[in-house]
Amino acid sequence: MKNSLEKYKSKRNFKRTNEPSVISQTKKDKNIFVIQKHNASKLHYDFRIEVNGVLKSWAVPKGLSTNPSVKRLAIQTEDHPFEYADFEGIIPKDEYGGGSVIVWDRGTYENITAKDDAGNQKSIAKSLIDGHLSVYLKGKKLKGGYALIKTGKSDDDRWLVIKMKDEESDARRNPTKTEPASVISGRKIEDLEKEE
Ligand code: MN
């Protein structure tokens, strides 16, 4: 884990972007997740879950669905520091990931990955390596189980994220469309861009 943020740091010039440069290893009883709506060269949603003090990250072009029959592509990206979960703002246009970012959803999550044959709960870190994990989200917009499944070989960053069938699944909701605002500031991506 020690060097997992080197890629994050190497891609950014912290004199130019106000994204977090501090890196801490926090320890709390609950792990957090965050989904940031990011209007970069292409609009996407960055889904991040806290694992061993860093944020494991995927770029999800269409965002997460609440409908269990919808599979969404998720491209795994570099680990981000824990502090990134609070980041909302504008990354300068010429910098890596240039564009505006809001905290679209946020909350805690639980590991609900299936137990192994011996009945032991697999850790999220191990499940990430195996390419299959399930998390139960407790966000403001998104709740319930989501499965993440790696589709390609080990050097392929493509995963699928799928809502699991449970009491929170709902084929009629479409929160990326109907609930566009930040859960921490109430601002929309367009509001940020107007303020610039
Ligand atoms: Mn992004």
XYZ file of C-alpha atoms and ligand atoms in Angstrom:
197
model
C 0.000 0.000 0.000
C 2.906 2.323 0.755
C 3.533 3.411 -2.821
C -0.003 3.180 -4.106
C -0.345 6.980 -4.261
C 2.820 7.601 -6.294
C 0.811 7.509 -9.508
C -1.677 10.041 -8.089
C 1.158 12.408 -7.144
C 3.095 11.984 -10.385
C 0.103 12.978 -12.511
C -0.497 16.291 -10.756
C 1.230 19.636 -10.315
C 0.109 20.763 -6.862
C 1.270 24.322 -7.553
C -1.462 24.545 -10.166
C -4.318 22.364 -8.962
C -5.990 22.674 -5.577
C -6.697 18.954 -5.373
C -5.363 17.464 -2.106
C -1.615 16.871 -1.891
C -1.607 15.718 1.735
C -1.743 12.031 2.306
C -2.822 10.510 5.576
C -3.680 7.053 6.771
C -6.825 7.452 8.808
C -8.234 4.801 11.056
C -11.930 4.791 11.914
C -14.401 1.995 12.422
C -16.388 2.794 9.261
C -15.007 2.940 5.748
C -16.302 5.668 3.491
C -17.261 5.787 -0.157
C -17.677 8.802 -2.408
C -18.933 9.391 -5.932
C -17.638 12.543 -7.582
C -19.265 13.894 -10.715
C -16.405 15.086 -12.895
C -16.890 17.145 -16.002
C -13.487 16.514 -17.602
C -12.878 16.025 -21.343
C -15.758 13.553 -20.952
C -18.339 13.732 -18.177
C -18.087 10.755 -15.797
C -18.582 9.695 -12.212
C -15.594 8.704 -10.063
C -16.585 5.944 -7.660
C -14.139 5.611 -4.757
C -14.103 3.301 -1.749
C -11.772 3.568 1.231
C -9.508 0.521 1.541
C -6.596 0.537 4.009
C -6.486 4.338 4.180
C -6.602 5.138 0.458
C -9.463 5.529 -2.006
C -9.638 2.729 -4.571
C -11.123 4.394 -7.651
C -13.079 3.706 -10.814
C -14.277 6.106 -13.513
C -17.870 5.191 -14.375
C -18.939 7.000 -17.590
C -22.683 6.696 -16.926
C -22.615 6.580 -13.136
C -24.067 3.864 -10.919
C -27.604 2.650 -11.556
C -30.263 1.623 -9.028
C -31.624 -0.917 -11.531
C -30.267 -4.481 -11.071
C -30.675 -5.280 -14.768
C -28.281 -2.482 -15.795
C -24.527 -3.147 -16.025
C -22.302 -0.093 -15.959
C -18.739 0.001 -17.230
C -16.194 1.083 -14.590
C -12.570 1.763 -15.484
C -10.221 1.372 -12.523
C -8.004 4.433 -12.070
C -5.134 5.322 -9.737
C -5.619 5.243 -5.966
C -6.514 8.631 -4.504
C -5.661 9.941 -1.010
C -8.377 9.721 1.642
C -8.636 13.547 1.673
C -9.864 13.519 -1.914
C -13.320 12.470 -0.704
C -13.972 16.113 0.301
C -12.722 17.631 -2.932
C -15.106 19.820 -4.848
C -13.843 22.458 -7.231
C -12.292 23.207 -10.576
C -9.117 21.534 -11.792
C -7.316 23.923 -14.199
C -8.069 23.155 -17.826
C -4.543 22.200 -18.858
C -3.928 19.976 -15.837
C -4.541 16.235 -15.494
C -8.314 15.686 -15.201
C -8.991 19.356 -15.926
C -12.647 20.260 -15.311
C -15.141 20.667 -12.485
C -15.830 18.199 -9.681
C -18.708 17.910 -7.212
C -19.354 15.351 -4.466
C -22.371 13.672 -6.032
C -22.864 11.137 -3.232
C -21.099 10.141 -0.068
C -21.492 7.810 2.871
C -20.123 4.647 4.423
C -19.985 1.131 3.049
C -19.730 -2.415 4.292
C -17.969 -5.380 2.762
C -20.632 -7.928 1.813
C -18.413 -10.010 -0.472
C -19.389 -13.682 -0.301
C -17.491 -15.761 2.209
C -14.884 -18.242 0.962
C -15.333 -22.013 1.019
C -14.061 -22.152 4.608
C -16.671 -19.592 5.672
C -14.247 -16.706 6.177
C -15.081 -13.147 5.102
C -12.708 -12.144 2.324
C -11.135 -8.697 2.785
C -11.858 -5.971 0.258
C -8.131 -5.765 -0.528
C -8.023 -9.489 -1.392
C -11.315 -9.260 -3.306
C -9.897 -6.425 -5.419
C -7.007 -8.653 -6.442
C -9.420 -11.492 -7.200
C -11.529 -9.094 -9.290
C -14.870 -9.605 -7.564
C -16.304 -7.760 -4.594
C -19.631 -6.678 -3.172
C -20.218 -3.581 -1.092
C -23.288 -2.304 0.725
C -23.512 1.473 0.262
C -25.113 3.788 2.779
C -25.134 7.051 0.869
C -27.641 9.848 0.508
C -28.628 8.894 -3.039
C -27.336 5.359 -3.425
C -28.037 2.591 -0.939
C -27.824 -1.158 -0.920
C -25.586 -3.775 -2.455
C -23.385 -3.244 -5.506
C -21.215 -5.890 -7.143
C -17.950 -4.985 -8.851
C -16.647 -7.531 -11.313
C -13.412 -7.329 -13.255
C -14.113 -8.320 -16.830
C -10.722 -8.490 -18.504
C -7.379 -10.097 -17.753
C -5.112 -8.777 -14.988
C -3.685 -5.883 -17.051
C -7.137 -4.764 -18.170
C -8.685 -2.013 -16.044
C -12.265 -2.687 -17.097
C -14.852 -3.697 -14.494
C -18.627 -3.784 -14.364
C -20.629 -2.299 -11.498
C -24.085 -3.765 -11.003
C -26.813 -3.055 -8.443
C -27.592 -6.216 -6.467
C -31.212 -7.195 -5.969
C -32.264 -6.083 -2.510
C -34.730 -3.805 -0.721
C -32.928 -0.754 -2.157
C -32.951 -1.738 -5.826
C -35.372 0.313 -7.908
C -35.670 0.164 -11.688
C -37.709 3.401 -11.800
C -35.190 5.671 -10.143
C -32.594 7.480 -12.242
C -30.628 9.521 -9.700
C -27.862 10.689 -12.062
C -30.600 12.496 -13.963
C -33.059 13.523 -11.227
C -30.587 14.279 -8.400
C -27.695 16.164 -10.020
C -26.617 18.342 -7.058
C -23.705 17.924 -4.655
C -24.610 16.283 -1.348
C -22.218 18.590 0.537
C -22.842 21.999 -1.064
C -26.087 21.642 -3.011
C -24.302 22.974 -6.089
C -24.530 21.452 -9.539
C -21.591 21.094 -11.934
C -23.090 23.965 -13.968
C -23.194 26.208 -10.847
C -19.465 25.662 -10.303
C -18.691 26.478 -13.904
C -20.735 29.698 -13.722
C -18.835 30.821 -10.620
C -15.499 30.435 -12.408
Mn -12.363 11.698 -12.917
